[in-house]
Coordinates of C-alpha atoms in Angstrom, one line a residue:
M7 CA 86.8 93.8 146.5
P8 CA 85.1 96.5 144.8
L9 CA 84.5 99.9 146.5
H10 CA 81.6 100.0 148.2
P11 CA 79.1 102.3 146.4
A12 CA 77.6 104.1 149.5
L13 CA 81.1 105.3 150.7
R14 CA 81.6 105.9 146.8
R15 CA 78.7 108.2 146.7
A16 CA 78.7 109.5 150.3
A17 CA 82.4 110.6 149.8
S18 CA 81.3 112.6 147.0
G19 CA 78.0 114.2 148.5
A20 CA 75.1 115.3 146.5
A21 CA 75.8 117.7 143.8
A22 CA 73.6 120.4 146.2
L23 CA 76.2 120.2 148.7
L24 CA 79.0 120.4 146.4
A25 CA 81.5 123.5 145.5
L26 CA 85.1 124.3 144.8
S27 CA 86.7 127.3 143.6
L28 CA 87.6 127.5 139.9
P29 CA 89.5 130.2 138.4
A30 CA 89.1 130.0 134.8
L31 CA 91.5 130.1 132.0
A32 CA 91.7 133.6 130.3
K33 CA 91.8 132.7 126.4
P34 CA 92.4 135.6 124.0
T35 CA 89.4 136.2 121.8
P36 CA 89.2 133.5 119.2
V37 CA 90.3 133.4 115.5
P38 CA 87.2 131.6 114.0
R39 CA 88.7 128.5 112.5
A40 CA 87.1 127.3 109.5
T41 CA 85.8 123.8 109.5
A42 CA 83.5 122.1 107.0
S43 CA 80.5 122.9 109.2
A44 CA 81.8 126.4 109.7
K45 CA 82.9 128.7 106.7
P46 CA 84.7 132.0 107.4
G47 CA 82.7 134.8 107.4
S48 CA 79.3 132.5 108.1
E49 CA 79.2 133.0 111.9
A50 CA 75.9 133.5 113.4
P51 CA 75.8 136.9 115.1
I52 CA 76.0 136.8 119.3
T53 CA 72.8 136.8 121.1
R54 CA 73.0 138.3 124.9
Q55 CA 69.4 137.6 125.2
L56 CA 68.4 134.4 126.9
P57 CA 66.2 131.9 125.0
P58 CA 62.6 132.7 126.1
E59 CA 61.7 128.6 127.3
V60 CA 64.9 129.6 130.0
L61 CA 63.2 133.1 130.8
Q62 CA 59.8 131.5 131.7
A63 CA 61.8 128.6 134.0
L64 CA 63.5 131.2 135.6
Q65 CA 60.4 133.1 136.1
R66 CA 58.6 130.1 137.3
A67 CA 61.4 129.2 139.6
G68 CA 61.4 132.5 141.1
V69 CA 64.5 133.4 139.8
P70 CA 65.4 136.8 138.3
A71 CA 67.3 137.0 135.0
D72 CA 70.0 139.2 136.0
A73 CA 71.0 135.8 138.3
L74 CA 72.0 133.9 135.4
S75 CA 75.1 134.2 133.5
A76 CA 75.8 132.0 130.6
V77 CA 78.0 131.3 127.8
L78 CA 78.0 129.5 124.8
I79 CA 80.9 128.9 122.4
E80 CA 81.0 126.6 119.0
A81 CA 84.2 124.6 120.0
D82 CA 85.7 124.1 116.6
T83 CA 85.5 127.5 115.6
G84 CA 85.6 129.5 119.0
H85 CA 82.8 131.3 118.1
T86 CA 80.4 132.9 121.0
V87 CA 77.0 132.5 120.2
L88 CA 75.6 133.3 123.5
S89 CA 76.8 135.4 126.1
A90 CA 74.4 136.7 129.0
R91 CA 76.3 138.5 132.0
Q92 CA 79.2 136.3 131.2
H93 CA 81.8 138.4 133.4
V94 CA 79.8 138.4 136.5
P95 CA 81.8 137.2 139.5
R96 CA 79.7 134.1 140.9
N97 CA 80.1 131.2 143.5
P98 CA 80.5 127.9 141.2
A99 CA 80.0 125.4 143.2
S100 CA 81.4 121.7 142.3
L101 CA 82.1 123.4 138.8
M102 CA 85.2 124.6 140.1
K103 CA 86.4 121.4 140.1
L104 CA 87.1 121.9 136.5
L105 CA 90.4 123.5 137.2
T106 CA 91.8 121.4 139.9
T107 CA 90.9 118.5 137.2
A108 CA 92.4 120.3 134.3
A109 CA 95.2 121.8 135.8
A110 CA 96.2 118.4 136.8
L111 CA 96.0 116.6 133.8
D112 CA 97.6 119.0 132.1
R113 CA 100.8 119.2 134.7
L114 CA 100.7 115.7 135.6
G115 CA 99.5 114.0 132.8
P116 CA 96.9 111.4 132.9
A117 CA 99.2 108.8 133.3
F118 CA 100.4 110.1 136.6
S119 CA 99.9 107.9 139.9
W120 CA 100.7 108.4 143.7
A121 CA 103.2 106.3 145.5
T122 CA 102.8 105.0 149.1
P123 CA 106.2 103.6 150.1
V124 CA 106.6 101.3 153.1
W125 CA 109.4 100.1 154.6
L126 CA 110.3 96.8 156.6
N127 CA 112.6 98.5 159.1
G128 CA 113.9 95.6 160.6
P129 CA 115.2 92.1 159.6
V130 CA 112.3 89.0 159.3
Q131 CA 112.8 85.7 161.0
G132 CA 110.5 83.2 161.2
G133 CA 107.3 85.3 160.9
V134 CA 108.4 87.8 162.9
L135 CA 109.6 91.7 162.1
E136 CA 112.0 92.7 164.5
G137 CA 111.3 96.2 164.1
S138 CA 108.9 98.8 162.9
L139 CA 106.4 99.1 160.0
H140 CA 106.8 102.3 158.2
I141 CA 104.1 104.0 155.8
K142 CA 104.5 107.1 154.3
G143 CA 101.5 109.1 152.8
S144 CA 101.8 111.2 149.3
G145 CA 98.0 112.3 149.2
D146 CA 96.8 108.9 147.3
P147 CA 92.9 109.8 146.8
K148 CA 91.9 106.5 146.3
L149 CA 93.5 104.6 149.2
V150 CA 90.0 102.8 150.0
L151 CA 89.9 99.5 152.1
E152 CA 90.8 97.0 149.3
R153 CA 93.9 98.9 148.5
V154 CA 95.0 98.9 152.3
W155 CA 94.1 95.1 152.7
L156 CA 96.5 94.6 149.2
L157 CA 99.3 96.8 150.8
L158 CA 98.8 94.7 154.3
R159 CA 98.5 91.4 152.1
R160 CA 102.3 92.0 150.5
V161 CA 103.6 92.7 153.9
Q162 CA 102.5 89.4 154.4
Q163 CA 103.7 88.1 151.4
L164 CA 107.4 89.0 152.4
G165 CA 106.8 86.7 155.4
V166 CA 105.5 89.1 158.1
R167 CA 103.3 88.0 160.5
E168 CA 104.0 89.4 163.7
I169 CA 105.3 93.3 164.0
R170 CA 107.4 93.4 167.1
G171 CA 107.8 97.3 166.5
D172 CA 105.2 99.6 166.0
I173 CA 103.4 100.5 162.7
V174 CA 104.2 104.2 161.8
L175 CA 102.3 106.8 160.0
D176 CA 104.2 109.5 158.1
N177 CA 101.7 112.3 157.3
S178 CA 104.1 114.9 156.8
A179 CA 103.9 115.0 152.9
F180 CA 100.6 117.5 153.8
A181 CA 100.5 120.4 156.8
V182 CA 96.8 121.1 157.0
P183 CA 94.7 123.0 159.4
D184 CA 93.3 121.2 162.2
T185 CA 89.7 122.6 161.4
A186 CA 86.3 120.9 162.6
P187 CA 84.8 118.7 160.1
G188 CA 81.5 120.7 160.1
D189 CA 82.9 124.2 159.8
F190 CA 81.4 124.2 156.5
D191 CA 77.6 123.3 157.2
G192 CA 77.7 122.0 160.6
E193 CA 77.2 118.3 159.5
P194 CA 80.6 116.8 160.7
L195 CA 79.7 113.3 159.8
R196 CA 78.9 113.9 156.4
P197 CA 81.4 112.1 154.5
Y198 CA 82.1 114.9 151.9
N199 CA 83.2 116.8 154.8
V200 CA 86.1 114.7 155.7
R201 CA 89.3 116.9 156.1
P202 CA 92.3 116.1 153.4
G203 CA 95.3 114.1 154.6
A204 CA 98.8 112.9 153.5
L205 CA 97.8 109.3 154.5
L206 CA 93.7 109.2 154.0
L207 CA 92.5 105.8 154.4
N208 CA 89.1 104.7 153.2
Y209 CA 88.0 108.5 153.3
R210 CA 87.9 108.0 156.8
T211 CA 84.4 106.6 156.8
V212 CA 82.4 103.8 158.6
V213 CA 79.6 102.0 156.4
Y214 CA 76.8 100.4 158.1
T215 CA 74.6 98.2 156.3
F216 CA 71.0 96.9 157.5
V217 CA 69.7 93.6 156.4
P218 CA 66.2 92.4 157.4
D219 CA 65.8 89.3 158.9
A220 CA 61.9 88.9 159.3
A221 CA 62.9 85.4 161.1
A222 CA 64.8 86.9 164.1
G223 CA 62.6 89.7 163.8
V224 CA 65.6 92.2 163.6
A225 CA 67.7 93.6 161.3
R226 CA 71.5 92.4 161.1
V227 CA 74.0 95.6 161.2
L228 CA 76.9 95.1 158.7
V229 CA 79.7 97.2 159.5
E230 CA 82.8 98.2 157.3
P231 CA 85.8 98.6 157.5
P232 CA 86.9 96.8 160.8
L233 CA 88.2 99.1 163.3
A234 CA 90.3 98.5 166.4
G235 CA 88.4 98.7 169.6
A236 CA 85.1 99.5 167.9
A237 CA 81.9 98.7 169.7
V238 CA 78.7 98.7 167.8
D239 CA 75.3 97.5 167.7
R240 CA 75.1 94.3 165.3
S241 CA 71.4 94.2 165.4
V242 CA 68.1 96.8 165.6
P243 CA 64.5 95.6 166.2
L244 CA 62.5 96.0 162.9
A245 CA 59.1 98.3 163.2
P246 CA 56.4 96.1 164.5
S247 CA 54.2 97.5 161.3
P248 CA 55.0 96.8 157.5
G249 CA 54.6 100.3 156.8
P250 CA 56.5 102.7 154.1
C251 CA 60.5 103.1 154.5
G252 CA 60.1 106.7 155.0
D253 CA 62.8 108.8 156.7
W254 CA 64.6 105.3 157.9
R255 CA 67.9 107.0 159.0
S256 CA 66.1 108.9 161.5
A257 CA 64.1 106.1 162.8
L258 CA 67.1 104.0 163.8
Q259 CA 68.0 107.1 166.7
A260 CA 71.4 106.7 165.9
S261 CA 74.4 107.7 168.0
F262 CA 78.1 107.7 166.4
G263 CA 80.2 107.3 169.0
D264 CA 79.9 110.6 171.1
S265 CA 77.4 112.1 169.2
A266 CA 73.9 113.0 170.5
P267 CA 71.2 110.3 168.9
T268 CA 70.0 111.7 165.8
G269 CA 68.9 110.9 162.0
A270 CA 71.0 113.1 160.5
P271 CA 73.9 114.0 163.4
T272 CA 75.4 117.6 163.8
S273 CA 78.0 117.5 166.2
A274 CA 81.1 115.4 167.6
P275 CA 84.8 115.0 169.2
N276 CA 87.3 115.8 166.3
N277 CA 89.8 113.8 168.1
G278 CA 91.5 111.3 170.4
P279 CA 89.8 107.9 170.7
S280 CA 86.7 106.8 170.7
S281 CA 84.9 107.0 173.7
G282 CA 81.6 105.6 173.0
P283 CA 80.2 102.6 171.2
T284 CA 77.3 103.2 168.1
R285 CA 74.2 102.4 169.0
F286 CA 70.9 102.4 167.1
A287 CA 68.2 102.8 169.8
G288 CA 65.4 103.1 167.4
R289 CA 63.4 100.6 164.6
Y290 CA 64.4 99.8 161.2
T291 CA 61.6 99.0 158.9
A292 CA 61.1 95.8 156.8
S293 CA 60.0 97.6 153.4
C294 CA 63.3 99.3 153.2
G295 CA 65.0 96.4 152.3
E296 CA 68.8 96.0 152.5
L297 CA 70.5 99.7 152.9
S298 CA 73.9 101.8 153.5
W299 CA 74.3 104.4 156.0
P300 CA 78.1 106.1 155.1
V301 CA 78.9 108.1 158.3
A302 CA 82.5 109.9 158.9
D303 CA 84.3 108.6 161.7
P304 CA 83.6 111.0 164.7
Q305 CA 87.3 110.4 165.7
P306 CA 89.0 111.0 162.1
A307 CA 92.5 111.8 164.2
S308 CA 92.6 108.2 165.1
Y309 CA 90.9 106.7 162.5
D310 CA 93.9 105.3 160.0
A311 CA 95.6 103.7 163.3
R312 CA 92.3 101.9 164.1
L313 CA 91.9 100.7 160.8
L314 CA 95.4 99.4 160.1
E315 CA 95.3 97.7 163.6
G316 CA 91.8 96.0 163.1
L317 CA 92.5 95.1 159.5
W318 CA 95.9 93.5 160.4
R319 CA 94.7 91.5 163.1
E320 CA 91.7 90.6 161.1
M321 CA 93.9 89.2 158.3
G322 CA 96.0 87.1 161.2
G323 CA 98.8 89.2 162.1
Q324 CA 100.0 89.9 165.3
L325 CA 101.1 93.5 166.5
T326 CA 103.4 93.8 169.7
G327 CA 103.5 97.7 170.0
R328 CA 101.1 99.9 168.3
V329 CA 99.7 102.4 165.5
R330 CA 101.4 105.6 165.9
E331 CA 102.5 108.7 163.8
G332 CA 106.3 109.6 162.9
P333 CA 108.9 110.0 160.3
A334 CA 109.4 107.6 157.8
P335 CA 113.6 106.4 157.2
L336 CA 113.8 108.3 154.4
D337 CA 117.8 107.4 154.2
I338 CA 116.9 103.9 153.4
R339 CA 115.2 102.7 150.1
P340 CA 111.7 101.2 150.7
T341 CA 110.7 97.8 150.9
F342 CA 107.8 98.5 148.2
E343 CA 105.4 100.9 147.1
Q344 CA 101.8 100.7 146.6
R345 CA 100.9 102.6 143.3
S346 CA 97.1 104.4 142.9
P347 CA 95.0 104.1 139.9
P348 CA 96.8 106.4 136.8
L349 CA 95.2 110.4 137.3
A350 CA 93.0 109.6 134.1
E351 CA 90.7 106.9 135.9
L352 CA 90.7 109.5 139.1
V353 CA 89.4 112.5 137.5
R354 CA 86.7 110.6 136.8
D355 CA 85.4 109.9 140.2
I356 CA 86.3 113.5 141.2
N357 CA 84.0 115.1 138.4
K358 CA 81.0 112.3 137.6
F359 CA 80.5 111.6 141.4
S360 CA 81.5 115.2 142.4
N361 CA 83.8 114.0 144.6
N362 CA 84.9 116.7 147.3
V363 CA 87.5 114.2 149.3
M364 CA 89.3 113.2 146.4
A365 CA 89.5 116.6 145.1
Q366 CA 91.0 118.2 147.7
Q367 CA 94.1 115.5 147.9
L368 CA 94.2 116.5 144.4
F369 CA 94.5 120.4 144.8
L370 CA 97.0 119.7 147.7
T371 CA 99.0 117.0 145.3
L372 CA 99.1 120.0 142.7
A373 CA 101.7 122.0 145.3
L374 CA 103.5 119.2 146.5
Q375 CA 104.2 118.0 143.0
A376 CA 105.5 121.3 142.1
N377 CA 107.8 121.8 145.4
P378 CA 108.2 118.3 146.6
A379 CA 110.8 119.4 149.1
L380 CA 107.8 121.5 151.0
A381 CA 104.9 120.0 152.4
A382 CA 102.0 121.2 151.0
T383 CA 99.3 123.9 152.5
P384 CA 95.9 125.1 151.2
E385 CA 97.8 128.5 150.6
S386 CA 100.9 126.5 148.4
A387 CA 98.1 124.8 146.5
R388 CA 96.0 128.1 145.9
E389 CA 99.3 129.7 144.4
T390 CA 100.3 126.8 142.2
L391 CA 97.0 127.2 140.6
R392 CA 97.4 130.9 139.8
L393 CA 101.1 130.2 138.9
W394 CA 99.4 127.3 136.5
L395 CA 96.7 130.2 134.6
A396 CA 99.9 132.5 134.7
D397 CA 102.2 130.3 132.7
R398 CA 99.3 128.8 130.1
T399 CA 96.7 131.7 129.8
G400 CA 98.5 135.0 131.6
E401 CA 97.5 136.5 134.5
P402 CA 93.9 135.7 136.3
P403 CA 91.7 138.8 136.6
A404 CA 91.4 139.7 140.1
D405 CA 88.0 139.1 140.7
I406 CA 88.9 135.3 140.9
V407 CA 88.7 133.8 144.1
I408 CA 90.3 130.8 144.6
D409 CA 89.4 128.8 148.0
N410 CA 89.9 125.1 147.9
G411 CA 90.1 122.0 145.9
S412 CA 86.7 120.5 146.7
G413 CA 84.1 123.1 146.8
L414 CA 83.1 123.2 150.2
S415 CA 82.9 127.1 150.2
R416 CA 81.0 130.1 150.4
D417 CA 83.8 132.5 148.8
N418 CA 84.6 130.6 145.4
R419 CA 83.9 133.3 142.5
V420 CA 84.3 133.1 138.9
S421 CA 82.6 134.4 135.5
A422 CA 80.8 132.0 133.5
Q423 CA 83.5 133.5 130.4
L424 CA 86.5 132.6 132.4
L425 CA 85.1 128.9 132.9
A426 CA 84.0 128.3 129.3
R427 CA 87.4 129.3 128.5
V428 CA 88.5 126.6 130.8
L429 CA 86.6 124.5 128.5
L430 CA 87.3 125.6 125.2
R431 CA 91.5 125.9 126.2
A432 CA 91.1 122.0 127.0
W433 CA 89.2 121.0 123.8
D434 CA 92.4 122.3 122.2
S435 CA 94.8 120.6 124.6
P436 CA 96.2 116.7 124.4
V437 CA 94.0 115.9 127.3
M438 CA 90.9 116.7 126.0
S439 CA 89.6 112.9 126.1
E440 CA 90.7 112.6 129.4
L441 CA 88.9 116.0 130.6
M442 CA 85.6 115.3 128.6
S443 CA 84.8 111.6 129.5
S444 CA 85.7 112.4 133.2
L445 CA 82.4 114.7 133.1
P446 CA 78.6 113.1 133.8
I447 CA 76.3 112.2 130.6
S448 CA 73.2 113.5 130.5
G449 CA 70.5 110.7 131.3
V450 CA 73.4 107.8 131.6
D451 CA 75.8 108.3 134.8
G452 CA 77.2 110.0 137.5
T453 CA 75.4 113.2 138.8
L454 CA 73.7 113.7 135.5
R455 CA 72.5 110.1 135.3
R456 CA 68.4 111.2 136.4
S457 CA 68.4 114.0 133.7
R458 CA 66.3 114.1 131.5
T459 CA 68.3 116.3 128.9
G460 CA 69.2 114.7 125.7
A461 CA 69.9 111.3 127.0
G462 CA 74.0 110.9 126.2
R463 CA 74.1 114.5 124.6
A464 CA 76.0 116.5 126.9
H465 CA 78.9 115.7 129.2
L466 CA 78.4 118.4 131.9
K467 CA 80.0 118.9 135.5
T468 CA 77.1 119.7 138.0
G469 CA 77.3 122.0 140.7
S470 CA 75.0 123.3 143.2
L471 CA 74.9 124.8 147.2
R472 CA 72.2 126.1 148.7
D473 CA 72.4 129.5 146.5
A474 CA 74.2 128.3 143.5
N475 CA 73.7 126.2 140.7
G476 CA 75.2 125.7 137.8
L477 CA 76.2 123.2 134.6
A478 CA 79.3 123.7 132.6
G479 CA 80.8 121.4 130.0
Y480 CA 80.3 120.4 126.1
V481 CA 76.7 119.6 124.3
L482 CA 76.5 117.6 121.2
S483 CA 73.8 120.0 118.9
N484 CA 71.5 118.1 116.1
S485 CA 73.6 119.3 113.6
G486 CA 76.5 117.7 114.7
R487 CA 78.3 120.4 116.2
R488 CA 80.3 120.5 119.8
Y489 CA 79.6 123.1 121.7
V490 CA 81.2 124.7 124.8
L491 CA 78.4 125.6 127.7
A492 CA 79.0 127.4 131.2
A493 CA 75.7 128.9 133.3
L494 CA 75.9 130.0 136.4
V495 CA 72.9 130.9 138.8
N496 CA 73.2 133.0 142.3
H497 CA 70.2 133.5 144.0
P498 CA 68.3 132.2 147.2
N499 CA 66.1 130.1 145.1
A500 CA 68.9 129.3 143.0
G501 CA 68.1 125.1 143.3
A502 CA 64.8 125.7 141.7
A503 CA 66.7 126.8 138.7
R504 CA 67.6 123.6 137.3
P505 CA 64.7 123.5 134.7
A506 CA 66.1 126.7 133.5
L507 CA 69.4 125.2 133.0
E508 CA 68.2 122.4 131.4
A509 CA 66.1 124.3 129.0
L510 CA 69.2 125.8 127.9
V511 CA 71.0 122.6 127.4
Q512 CA 67.7 121.4 125.3
W513 CA 67.9 124.9 123.1
T514 CA 71.6 124.3 122.7
I515 CA 70.9 120.4 121.0
R516 CA 68.3 122.0 118.8
D517 CA 71.1 124.3 117.5
L518 CA 68.9 127.5 118.1
P519 CA 71.8 129.4 118.9
L520 CA 73.2 129.4 115.3
R521 CA 70.0 131.2 113.9
A522 CA 69.7 133.2 117.1
I523 CA 69.2 137.5 116.5
A524 CA 71.6 139.7 118.0
Q525 CA 70.5 142.0 120.5
P526 CA 71.4 145.5 120.7

């Protein structure tokens, strides 16, 4: 069962809604390395003036030139060919995910995987487990529906059809403050706002899929996953006229649990069992075809329990007790372990689709792996990243601000120079290929699939917030040279500055930096 595409996109969030706090790697001033394409002593001078086409695009966007910081470095020689306000600390938005993934690949290794141990704590006789089923989370970022199903299927293959005790969930590996999901932007039902957890099932999100049935005059509502006790309208009337699709979510007049009817819900309770059904009081337009709407469950504290109970019963299993939180029996060996895909695969989801939830899981995992005896906290994760920087490159500058691992922060700060050095260091590291291949490819996939900038010529992480926009990664030029590029814009009109950033990428592809004239 492949991961539902709508759920993958929703957990990632739009690039315009993402941010992360990424201190870049301090690297000594590079000594040019002789290569077949760059002879010692032949390096072009550094230009500190942005290309004319970039300045013109900024002017059209209403963004002053001093709102953009940019650094361009030739990867093979380490020679800087463009630098503009490179040391100014700015909010990098989701470009900061590069630190989380670079540190993880370096510290944990590309083959690292998460183990979710499971205990059948009691004898199994005649298909009955005379005891409880225990599941302990360790931060797996991708315990999606199909992998939860496989875990329960393994339990059934061990002969269990009925659990006479409870299903006990151990979330003690992470100690995360109990904050409201909508604290960042007032949108608690947006999947990118889901809080991390040691045992985080299916991103704690529900996907509603609407399938028009013209003969019946309704759109059928499909719901995934099955949650115990969930009450959902299974159909919604079709609009009387076959007009354009338009704002179909608002037209549905949806209410999820206790949330008010709205097309983009902004408030919901944060804990306790769901006390209201999911209703669609509006209409669905047939011209929309089949569409899906991923929604973060309004009761995240009970989501994992409701998912496990609902899925276990749907699979034909019986449960005498209940699903609850509690400690795992660590004094006995687990019956089996559910293993995640390798880190090299998961960093692709994090970077290509700017997946906030997975980045937060990875951020806390770094702290957990550094000290398995203690529960990982946001504070210990920040300190782990700082220690990694000190170990690899010396103490990070004081103007670096690490807030969280996902980017949903207004406080993150990093300079374009340090961000470029992260990428330059990665270029020379054993995990270069894994990090580079995790970045979106211009005009091909991820958050750059619609880019018109040199299809296939750039691997670039994108990032944007309300007042921040940026690109960082690797660009292949017409001459065959590979460049490290980092560009950050912080301004109220930052969203309109994307054409300027694309113009900078196109300028790089044409190799103009090597012919640039140094500015005073």
